[in-house]
Coordinates of C-alpha atoms (C1' of nucleotides) in Angstrom, one line a residue:
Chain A
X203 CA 68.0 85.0 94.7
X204 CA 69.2 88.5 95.6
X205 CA 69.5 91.8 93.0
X206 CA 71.5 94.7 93.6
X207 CA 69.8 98.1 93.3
X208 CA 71.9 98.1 89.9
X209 CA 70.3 94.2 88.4
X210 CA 66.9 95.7 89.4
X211 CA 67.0 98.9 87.5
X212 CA 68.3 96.7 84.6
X213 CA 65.5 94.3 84.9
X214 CA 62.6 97.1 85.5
X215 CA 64.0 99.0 82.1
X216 CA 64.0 95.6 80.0
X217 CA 60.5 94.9 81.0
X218 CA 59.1 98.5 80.7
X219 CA 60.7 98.8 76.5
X220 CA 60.0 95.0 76.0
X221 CA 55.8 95.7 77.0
X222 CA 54.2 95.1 73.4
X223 CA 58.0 94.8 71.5
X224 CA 59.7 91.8 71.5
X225 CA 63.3 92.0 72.3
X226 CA 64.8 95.4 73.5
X227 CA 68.2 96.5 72.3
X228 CA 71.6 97.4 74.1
X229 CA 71.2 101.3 73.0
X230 CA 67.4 101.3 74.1
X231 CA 68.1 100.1 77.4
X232 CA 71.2 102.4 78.1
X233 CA 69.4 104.8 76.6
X234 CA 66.6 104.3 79.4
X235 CA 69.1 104.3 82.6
X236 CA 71.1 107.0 80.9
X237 CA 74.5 105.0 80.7
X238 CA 76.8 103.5 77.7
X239 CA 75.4 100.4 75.7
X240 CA 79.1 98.8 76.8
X241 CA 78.2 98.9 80.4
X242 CA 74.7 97.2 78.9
X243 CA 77.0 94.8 77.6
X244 CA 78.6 93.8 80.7
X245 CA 75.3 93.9 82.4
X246 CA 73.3 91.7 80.1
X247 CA 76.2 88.9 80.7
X248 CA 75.4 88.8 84.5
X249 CA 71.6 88.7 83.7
X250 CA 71.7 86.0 81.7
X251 CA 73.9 84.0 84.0
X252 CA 71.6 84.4 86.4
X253 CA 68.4 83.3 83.8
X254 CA 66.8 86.5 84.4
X255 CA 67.2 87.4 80.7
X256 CA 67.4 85.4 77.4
X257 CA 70.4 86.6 75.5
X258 CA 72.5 86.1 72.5
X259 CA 75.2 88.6 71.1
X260 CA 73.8 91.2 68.2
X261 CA 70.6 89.6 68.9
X262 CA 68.5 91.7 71.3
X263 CA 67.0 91.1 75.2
X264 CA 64.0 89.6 76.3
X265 CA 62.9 88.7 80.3
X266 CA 62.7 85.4 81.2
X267 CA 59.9 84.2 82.8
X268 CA 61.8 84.3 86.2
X269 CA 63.1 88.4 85.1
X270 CA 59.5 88.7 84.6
X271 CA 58.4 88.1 88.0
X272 CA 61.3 90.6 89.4
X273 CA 60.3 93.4 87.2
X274 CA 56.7 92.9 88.5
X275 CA 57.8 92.8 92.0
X276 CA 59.8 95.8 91.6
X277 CA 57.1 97.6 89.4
X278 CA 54.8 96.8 92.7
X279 CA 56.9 97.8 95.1
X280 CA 58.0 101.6 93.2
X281 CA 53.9 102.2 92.7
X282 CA 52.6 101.3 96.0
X283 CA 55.3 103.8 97.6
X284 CA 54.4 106.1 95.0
X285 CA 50.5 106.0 96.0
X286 CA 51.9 106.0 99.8
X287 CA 54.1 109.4 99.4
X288 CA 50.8 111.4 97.1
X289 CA 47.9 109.6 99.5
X290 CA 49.9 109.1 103.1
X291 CA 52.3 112.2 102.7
X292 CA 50.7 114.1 100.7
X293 CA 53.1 114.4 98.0
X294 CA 52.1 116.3 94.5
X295 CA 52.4 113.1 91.7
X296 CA 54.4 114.8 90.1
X297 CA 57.6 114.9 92.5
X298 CA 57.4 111.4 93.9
X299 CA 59.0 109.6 91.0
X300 CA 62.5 110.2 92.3
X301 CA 61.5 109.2 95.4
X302 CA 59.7 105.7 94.8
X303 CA 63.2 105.0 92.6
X304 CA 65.0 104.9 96.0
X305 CA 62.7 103.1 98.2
X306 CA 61.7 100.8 95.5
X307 CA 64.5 98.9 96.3
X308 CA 64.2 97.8 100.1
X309 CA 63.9 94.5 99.9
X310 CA 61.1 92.9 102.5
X311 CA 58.0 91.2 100.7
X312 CA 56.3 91.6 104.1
X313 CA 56.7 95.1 103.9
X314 CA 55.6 95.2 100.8
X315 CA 52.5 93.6 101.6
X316 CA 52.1 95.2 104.5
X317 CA 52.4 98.1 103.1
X318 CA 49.6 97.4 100.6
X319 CA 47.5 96.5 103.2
X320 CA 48.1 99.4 104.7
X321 CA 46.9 101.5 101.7
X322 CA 44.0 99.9 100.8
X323 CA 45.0 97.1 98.2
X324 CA 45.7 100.3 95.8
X325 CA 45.3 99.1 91.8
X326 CA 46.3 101.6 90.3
X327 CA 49.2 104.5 91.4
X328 CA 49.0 108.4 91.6
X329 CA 49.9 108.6 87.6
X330 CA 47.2 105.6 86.4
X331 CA 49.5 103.1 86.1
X332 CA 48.5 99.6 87.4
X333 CA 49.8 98.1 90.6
X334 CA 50.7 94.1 89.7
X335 CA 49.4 92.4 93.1
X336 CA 51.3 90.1 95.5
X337 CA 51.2 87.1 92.8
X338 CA 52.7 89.3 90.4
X339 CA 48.9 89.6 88.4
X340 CA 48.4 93.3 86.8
X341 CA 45.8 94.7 85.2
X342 CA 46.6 96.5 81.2
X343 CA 48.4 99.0 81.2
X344 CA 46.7 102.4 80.6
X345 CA 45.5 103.6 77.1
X346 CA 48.3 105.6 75.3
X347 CA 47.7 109.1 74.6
X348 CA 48.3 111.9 71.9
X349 CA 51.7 114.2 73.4
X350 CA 48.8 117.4 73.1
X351 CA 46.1 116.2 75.6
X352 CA 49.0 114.1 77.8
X353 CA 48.2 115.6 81.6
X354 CA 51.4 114.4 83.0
X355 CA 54.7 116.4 82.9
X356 CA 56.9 113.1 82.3
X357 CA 56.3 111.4 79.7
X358 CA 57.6 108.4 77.2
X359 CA 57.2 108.3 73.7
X360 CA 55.3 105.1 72.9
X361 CA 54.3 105.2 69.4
X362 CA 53.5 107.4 66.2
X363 CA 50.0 107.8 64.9
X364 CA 51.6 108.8 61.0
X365 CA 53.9 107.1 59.5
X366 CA 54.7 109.9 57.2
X367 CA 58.8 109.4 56.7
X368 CA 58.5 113.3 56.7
X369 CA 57.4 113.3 60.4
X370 CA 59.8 110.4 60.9
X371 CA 62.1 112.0 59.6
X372 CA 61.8 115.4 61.6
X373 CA 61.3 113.3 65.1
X374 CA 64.6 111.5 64.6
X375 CA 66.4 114.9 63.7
X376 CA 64.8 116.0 67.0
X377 CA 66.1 113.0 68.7
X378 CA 62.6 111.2 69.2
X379 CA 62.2 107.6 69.2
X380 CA 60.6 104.8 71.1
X381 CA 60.8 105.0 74.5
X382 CA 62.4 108.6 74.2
X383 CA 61.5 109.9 77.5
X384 CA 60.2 113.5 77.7
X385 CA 59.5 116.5 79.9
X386 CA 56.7 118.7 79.3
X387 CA 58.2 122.2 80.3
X388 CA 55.2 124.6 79.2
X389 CA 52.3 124.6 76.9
X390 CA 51.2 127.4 74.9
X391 CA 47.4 127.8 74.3
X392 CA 47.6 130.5 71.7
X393 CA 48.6 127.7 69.0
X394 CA 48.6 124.4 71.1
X395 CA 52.6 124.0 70.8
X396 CA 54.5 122.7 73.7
X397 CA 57.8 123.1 74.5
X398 CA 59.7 120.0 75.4
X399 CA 62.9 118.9 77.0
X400 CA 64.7 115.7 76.3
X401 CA 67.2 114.1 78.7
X402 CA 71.0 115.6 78.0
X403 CA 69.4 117.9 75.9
X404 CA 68.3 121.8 75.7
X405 CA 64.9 122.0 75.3
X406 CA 62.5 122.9 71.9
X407 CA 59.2 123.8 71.1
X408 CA 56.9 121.2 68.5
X409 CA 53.7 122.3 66.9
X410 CA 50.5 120.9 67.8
X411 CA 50.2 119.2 64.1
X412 CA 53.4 117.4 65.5
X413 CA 52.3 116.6 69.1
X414 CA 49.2 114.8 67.7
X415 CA 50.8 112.4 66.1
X416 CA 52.9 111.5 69.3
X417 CA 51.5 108.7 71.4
X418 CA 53.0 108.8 75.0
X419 CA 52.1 107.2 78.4
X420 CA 53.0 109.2 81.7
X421 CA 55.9 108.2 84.0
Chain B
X605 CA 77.7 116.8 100.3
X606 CA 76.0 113.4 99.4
X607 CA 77.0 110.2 101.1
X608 CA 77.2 106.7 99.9
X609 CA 75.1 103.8 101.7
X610 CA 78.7 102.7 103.2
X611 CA 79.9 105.9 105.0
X612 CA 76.1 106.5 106.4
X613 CA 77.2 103.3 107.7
X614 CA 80.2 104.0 109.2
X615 CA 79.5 107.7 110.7
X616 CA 76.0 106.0 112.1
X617 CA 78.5 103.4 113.8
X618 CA 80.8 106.2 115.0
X619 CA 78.2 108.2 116.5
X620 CA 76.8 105.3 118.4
X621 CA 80.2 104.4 119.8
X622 CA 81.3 107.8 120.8
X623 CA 78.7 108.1 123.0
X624 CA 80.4 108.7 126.2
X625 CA 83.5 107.7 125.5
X626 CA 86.0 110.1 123.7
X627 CA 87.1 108.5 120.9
X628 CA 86.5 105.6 118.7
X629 CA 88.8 102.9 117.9
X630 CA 89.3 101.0 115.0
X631 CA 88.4 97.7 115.9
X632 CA 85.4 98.9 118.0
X633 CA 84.5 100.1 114.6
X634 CA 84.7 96.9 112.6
X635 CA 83.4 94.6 115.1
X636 CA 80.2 96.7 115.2
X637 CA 79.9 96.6 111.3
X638 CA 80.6 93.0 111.1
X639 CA 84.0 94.0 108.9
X640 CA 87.6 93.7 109.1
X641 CA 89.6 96.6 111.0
X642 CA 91.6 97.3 107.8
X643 CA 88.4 98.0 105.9
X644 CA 88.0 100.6 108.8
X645 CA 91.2 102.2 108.5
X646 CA 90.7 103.1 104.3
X647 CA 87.1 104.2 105.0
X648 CA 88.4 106.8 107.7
X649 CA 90.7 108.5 105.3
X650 CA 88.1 109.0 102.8
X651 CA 86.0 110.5 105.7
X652 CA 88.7 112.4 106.9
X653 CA 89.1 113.8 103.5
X654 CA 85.4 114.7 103.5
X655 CA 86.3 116.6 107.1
X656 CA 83.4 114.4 108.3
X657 CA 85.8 112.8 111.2
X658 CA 88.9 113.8 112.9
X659 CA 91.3 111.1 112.5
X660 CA 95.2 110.2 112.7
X661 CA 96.9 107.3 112.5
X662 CA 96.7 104.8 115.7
X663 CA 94.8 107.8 117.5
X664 CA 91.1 106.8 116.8
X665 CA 88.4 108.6 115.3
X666 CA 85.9 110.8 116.4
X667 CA 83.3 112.5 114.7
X668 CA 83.2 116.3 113.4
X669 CA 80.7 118.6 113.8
X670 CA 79.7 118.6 110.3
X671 CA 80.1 114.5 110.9
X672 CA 77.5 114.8 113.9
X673 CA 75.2 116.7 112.2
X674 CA 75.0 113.7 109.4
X675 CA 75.3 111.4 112.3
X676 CA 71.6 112.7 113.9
X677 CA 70.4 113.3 110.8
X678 CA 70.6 109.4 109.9
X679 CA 69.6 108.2 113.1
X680 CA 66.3 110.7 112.6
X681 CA 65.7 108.6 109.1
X682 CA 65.7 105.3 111.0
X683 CA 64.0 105.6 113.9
X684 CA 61.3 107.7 112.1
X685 CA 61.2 104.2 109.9
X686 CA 60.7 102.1 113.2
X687 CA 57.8 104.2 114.3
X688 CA 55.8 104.0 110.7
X689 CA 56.7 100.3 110.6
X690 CA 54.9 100.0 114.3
X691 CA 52.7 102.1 114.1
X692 CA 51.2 102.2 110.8
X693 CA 52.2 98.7 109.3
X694 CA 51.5 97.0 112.7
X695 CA 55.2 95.4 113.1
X696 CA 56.6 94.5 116.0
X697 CA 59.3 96.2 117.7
X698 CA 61.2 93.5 117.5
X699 CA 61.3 93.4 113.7
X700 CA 61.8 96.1 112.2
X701 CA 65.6 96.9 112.5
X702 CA 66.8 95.6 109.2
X703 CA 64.1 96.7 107.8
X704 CA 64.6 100.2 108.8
X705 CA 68.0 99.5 108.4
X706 CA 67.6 100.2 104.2
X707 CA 64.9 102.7 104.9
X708 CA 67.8 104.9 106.4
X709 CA 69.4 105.6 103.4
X710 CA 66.5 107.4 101.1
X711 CA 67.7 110.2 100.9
X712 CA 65.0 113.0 100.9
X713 CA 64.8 115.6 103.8
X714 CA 61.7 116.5 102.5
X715 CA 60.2 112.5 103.1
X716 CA 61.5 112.4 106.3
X717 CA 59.6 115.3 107.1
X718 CA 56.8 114.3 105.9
X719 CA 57.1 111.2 107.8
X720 CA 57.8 112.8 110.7
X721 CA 54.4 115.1 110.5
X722 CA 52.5 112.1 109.3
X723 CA 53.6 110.6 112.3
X724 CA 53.4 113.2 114.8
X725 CA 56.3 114.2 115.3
X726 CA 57.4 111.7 117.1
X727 CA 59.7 111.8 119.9
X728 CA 61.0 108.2 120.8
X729 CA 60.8 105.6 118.4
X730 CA 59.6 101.8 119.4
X731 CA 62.2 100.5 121.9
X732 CA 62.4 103.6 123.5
X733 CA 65.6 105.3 122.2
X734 CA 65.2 109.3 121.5
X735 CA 64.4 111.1 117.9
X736 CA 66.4 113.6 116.8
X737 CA 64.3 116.8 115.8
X738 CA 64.7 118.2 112.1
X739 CA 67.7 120.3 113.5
X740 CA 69.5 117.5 115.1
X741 CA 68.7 118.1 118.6
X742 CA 67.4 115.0 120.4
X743 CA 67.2 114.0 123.9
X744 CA 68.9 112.5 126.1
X745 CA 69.4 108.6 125.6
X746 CA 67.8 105.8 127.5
X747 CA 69.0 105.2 131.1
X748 CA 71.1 101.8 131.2
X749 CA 69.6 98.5 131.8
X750 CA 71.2 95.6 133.6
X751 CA 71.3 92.6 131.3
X752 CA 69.0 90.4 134.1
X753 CA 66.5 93.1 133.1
X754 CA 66.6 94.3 129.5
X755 CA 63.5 93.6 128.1
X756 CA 64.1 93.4 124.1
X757 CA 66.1 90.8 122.6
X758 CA 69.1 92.5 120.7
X759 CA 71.2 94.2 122.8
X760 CA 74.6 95.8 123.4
X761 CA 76.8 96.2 125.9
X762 CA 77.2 99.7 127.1
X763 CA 79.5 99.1 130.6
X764 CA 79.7 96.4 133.6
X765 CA 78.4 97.4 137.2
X766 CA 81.5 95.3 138.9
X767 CA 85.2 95.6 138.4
X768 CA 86.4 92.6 139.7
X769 CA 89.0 91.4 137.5
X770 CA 87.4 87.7 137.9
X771 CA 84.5 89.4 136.0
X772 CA 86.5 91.3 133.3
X773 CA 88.1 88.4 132.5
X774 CA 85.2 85.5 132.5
X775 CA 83.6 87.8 130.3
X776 CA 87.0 88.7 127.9
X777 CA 87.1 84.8 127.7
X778 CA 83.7 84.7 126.8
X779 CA 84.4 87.5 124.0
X780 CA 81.9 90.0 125.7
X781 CA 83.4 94.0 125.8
X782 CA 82.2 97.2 125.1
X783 CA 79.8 97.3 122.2
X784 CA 79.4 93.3 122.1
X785 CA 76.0 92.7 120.6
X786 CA 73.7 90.2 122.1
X787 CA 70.7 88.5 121.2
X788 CA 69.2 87.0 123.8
X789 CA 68.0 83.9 123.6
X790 CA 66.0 82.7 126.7
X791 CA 65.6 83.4 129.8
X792 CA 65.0 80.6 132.4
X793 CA 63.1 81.2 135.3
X794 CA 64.4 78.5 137.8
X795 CA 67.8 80.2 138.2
X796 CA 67.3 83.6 135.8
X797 CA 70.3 82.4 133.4
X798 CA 70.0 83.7 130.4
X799 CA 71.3 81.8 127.3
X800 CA 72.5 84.9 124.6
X801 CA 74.5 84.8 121.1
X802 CA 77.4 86.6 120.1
X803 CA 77.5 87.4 116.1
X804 CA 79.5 84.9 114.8
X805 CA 79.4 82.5 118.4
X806 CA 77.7 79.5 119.4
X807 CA 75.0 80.7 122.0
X808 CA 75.9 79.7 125.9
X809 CA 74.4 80.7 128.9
X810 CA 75.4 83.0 131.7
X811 CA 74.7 83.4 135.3
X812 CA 71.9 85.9 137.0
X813 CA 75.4 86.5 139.3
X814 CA 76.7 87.6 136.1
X815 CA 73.8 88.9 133.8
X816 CA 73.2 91.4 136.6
X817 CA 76.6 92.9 135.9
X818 CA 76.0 93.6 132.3
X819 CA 75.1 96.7 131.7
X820 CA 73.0 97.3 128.4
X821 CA 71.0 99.1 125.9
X822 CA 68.3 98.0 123.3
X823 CA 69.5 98.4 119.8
Chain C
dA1307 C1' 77.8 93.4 45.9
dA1308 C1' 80.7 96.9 47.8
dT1309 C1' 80.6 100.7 50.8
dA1310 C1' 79.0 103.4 54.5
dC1311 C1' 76.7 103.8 58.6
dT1312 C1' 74.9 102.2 63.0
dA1313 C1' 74.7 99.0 66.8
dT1314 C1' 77.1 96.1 69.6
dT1315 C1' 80.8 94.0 71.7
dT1316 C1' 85.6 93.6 73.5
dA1317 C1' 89.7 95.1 75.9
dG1318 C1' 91.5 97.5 79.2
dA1319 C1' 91.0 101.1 82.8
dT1320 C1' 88.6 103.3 87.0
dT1321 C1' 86.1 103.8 91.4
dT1322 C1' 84.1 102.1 95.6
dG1323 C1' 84.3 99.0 99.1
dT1324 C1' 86.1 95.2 100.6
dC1325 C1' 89.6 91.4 101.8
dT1326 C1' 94.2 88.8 103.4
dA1327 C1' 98.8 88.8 104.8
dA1328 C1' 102.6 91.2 106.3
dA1329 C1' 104.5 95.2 108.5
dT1330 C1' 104.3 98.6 111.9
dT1331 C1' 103.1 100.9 116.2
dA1332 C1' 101.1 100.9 120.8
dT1333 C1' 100.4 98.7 125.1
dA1334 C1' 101.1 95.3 128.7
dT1335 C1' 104.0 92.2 131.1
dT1336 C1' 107.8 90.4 133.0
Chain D
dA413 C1' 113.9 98.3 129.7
dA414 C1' 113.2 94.4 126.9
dT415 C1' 109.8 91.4 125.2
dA416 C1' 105.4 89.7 124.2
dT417 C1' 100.8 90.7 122.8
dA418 C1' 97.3 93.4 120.8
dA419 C1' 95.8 97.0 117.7
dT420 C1' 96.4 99.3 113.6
dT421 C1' 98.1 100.3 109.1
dT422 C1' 100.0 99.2 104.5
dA423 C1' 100.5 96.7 100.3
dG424 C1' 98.4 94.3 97.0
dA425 C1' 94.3 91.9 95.3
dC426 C1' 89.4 91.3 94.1
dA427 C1' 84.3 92.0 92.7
dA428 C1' 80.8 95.1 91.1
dA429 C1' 79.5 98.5 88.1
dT430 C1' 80.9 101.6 85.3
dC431 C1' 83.6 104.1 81.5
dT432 C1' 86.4 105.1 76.8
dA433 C1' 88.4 103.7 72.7
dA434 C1' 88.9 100.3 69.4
dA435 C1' 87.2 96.2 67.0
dT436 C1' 83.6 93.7 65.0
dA437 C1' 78.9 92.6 63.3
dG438 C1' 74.7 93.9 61.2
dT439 C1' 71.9 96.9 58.3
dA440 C1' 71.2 100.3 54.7
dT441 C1' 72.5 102.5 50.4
dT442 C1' 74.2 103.2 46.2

DNA sequence: AATACTATTTAGATTTGTCTAAATTATATT
DNA sequence: AATATAATTTAGACAAATCTAAATAGTATT
């Protein structure tokens, strides 16, 4: 079976919200690729003709087991260029996200593989993250860490350590959730706050009381 | 300006027919890109509109200088591709257009760049055709090959050494013009026919008489 | 349980790139 | 020059992927 570039981006959101949750919502997943839950709508349809997704109306998204081994060939394919661009081209980590989105979606297993090869059987890419290997097997993904220590300037919101409805409440005013991606635009060391910057948004500065309870992983 | 996938196609195309000849025809156009001539025609408007080629109605199409410019810069991307795919991924030259073929459209002056330095700078890629520097200048092209000679397997056809109208139109009949693309298929020693494919054709075999009448390039 | 709010879906439109069939223009032939 | 043939364009349609606005379903709140 062949995906467009547009299936595929679909398939590698689903599986990246669905890791640990169950089934993924319409607004999560438009709210990942940064378009309208309707065109989610009209995407999910196609998905599930094609049995890459299990899905009933009003009732959430999950992978098949068949979506699950095109996300992991995808998720392969985006890391090992990733390692090539920081190791081969010497690329900082940090700018080669962009870059892996595009090439990600050439579509040649054997140069994938060859490719892999090439680097070294690479397990892990330039920001941790595991690379699944040619059978689609992948090692745990990488510990989650607190927003303040977080080294990497892109970052997802993965979880809350307090579940203070105060704290809740103050994140959801500020427009953080799960899977709220985030950029790190500067960190102050005079009182640990950081200033953030959310997609579509302007960014804001959160204390360092705040950015402790804030579990992320690096993009 | 930012092109889509599809007009990289089409200028890419342009460029490689206006090579020599002065201007660009319509059905040259789709024949090369495996589409239909009125496809042709509503693309060249909306590259007209972009001032990318000169264009009026039944006149042909050739490109601008802006249009040239995007033109080398494209062929840069994929023949850069070719050479990593040889070179470092240990392909064979005969396998890595398509391949290259999506490679061509990541779009990221800064990775080709890269590529080319990781590379060395290259300055023909694997079957011989010239690299376009990263301000668009690029050698001369390939001397002409007779078909009884070429030694890679896809081909095109690029002029015919004899003008006998017996010649012109065995090989009219036999749907091979300017720009035809071949594959060859064999080559048999006894007699040095050589069976070749036309996209879309049933393979047959011509004549060394003929074959050395063909004038070619690799593509 | 009724109401309000949020999430999701539907209906209908838009853009890009393509197609077929018919109409038009250019070129070749008698 | 008239006619036939070939090349090109137009008109109208379609699929993919998206959107907006309105309708509907699910969840939360009083």
């Amino acid at each position: 079976m062949n995906l467009t570039n547009a299936e595929e981006n679909y398939i590698k959101s689903i599986f990246k919200l669905q890791d640990g949750t169950s089934v993924v919502s319409t607004n999560a997943i438009a709210y990942d690729l940064d378009t309208k839950p309707a065109s989610v709508t009209d995407m999910a349809k196609k998905l599930k003709e094609k049995k890459l997704i299990d899905y009933e109306k009003y009732q959430g998204i999950t992978l098949t087991a068949e979506g699950r081994r095109f996300a992991l060939q995808i998720v392969r394919r985006h890391r090992l260029w990733e390692c090539f661009l920081v190791d081969k081209l010497s690329f900082s980590w940090d700018e080669v996200h962009e870059i892996a989105e595009e090439l990600e979606h050439v579509k040649s297993e054997k140069l994938v593989n060859r490719l892999s090869e090439f680097l070294g059987n690479p397990t892990t890419d330039p920001h941790g993250d595991p690379i699944p290997d040619a059978q689609g097997k992948m090692s745990k993904s990488k510990q989650l860490v607190s927003l303040d220590k977080a080294t990497s300037k892109r970052l997802e919101v993965a979880g809350v350590s307090d579940q203070s409805s105060s704290l809740l409440e103050f994140l959801k005013a500020k427009g953080i959730r799960l899977g709220t991606q985030i950029e790190v635009i500067e960190r102050y060391d005079f009182d640990n706050s950081v200033e953030i910057k959310i997609k579509n948004q302007s960014a804001f500065t959160i204390s360092e009381q705040v950015s402790k309870t804030i579990m992320v992983k690096s993009l």
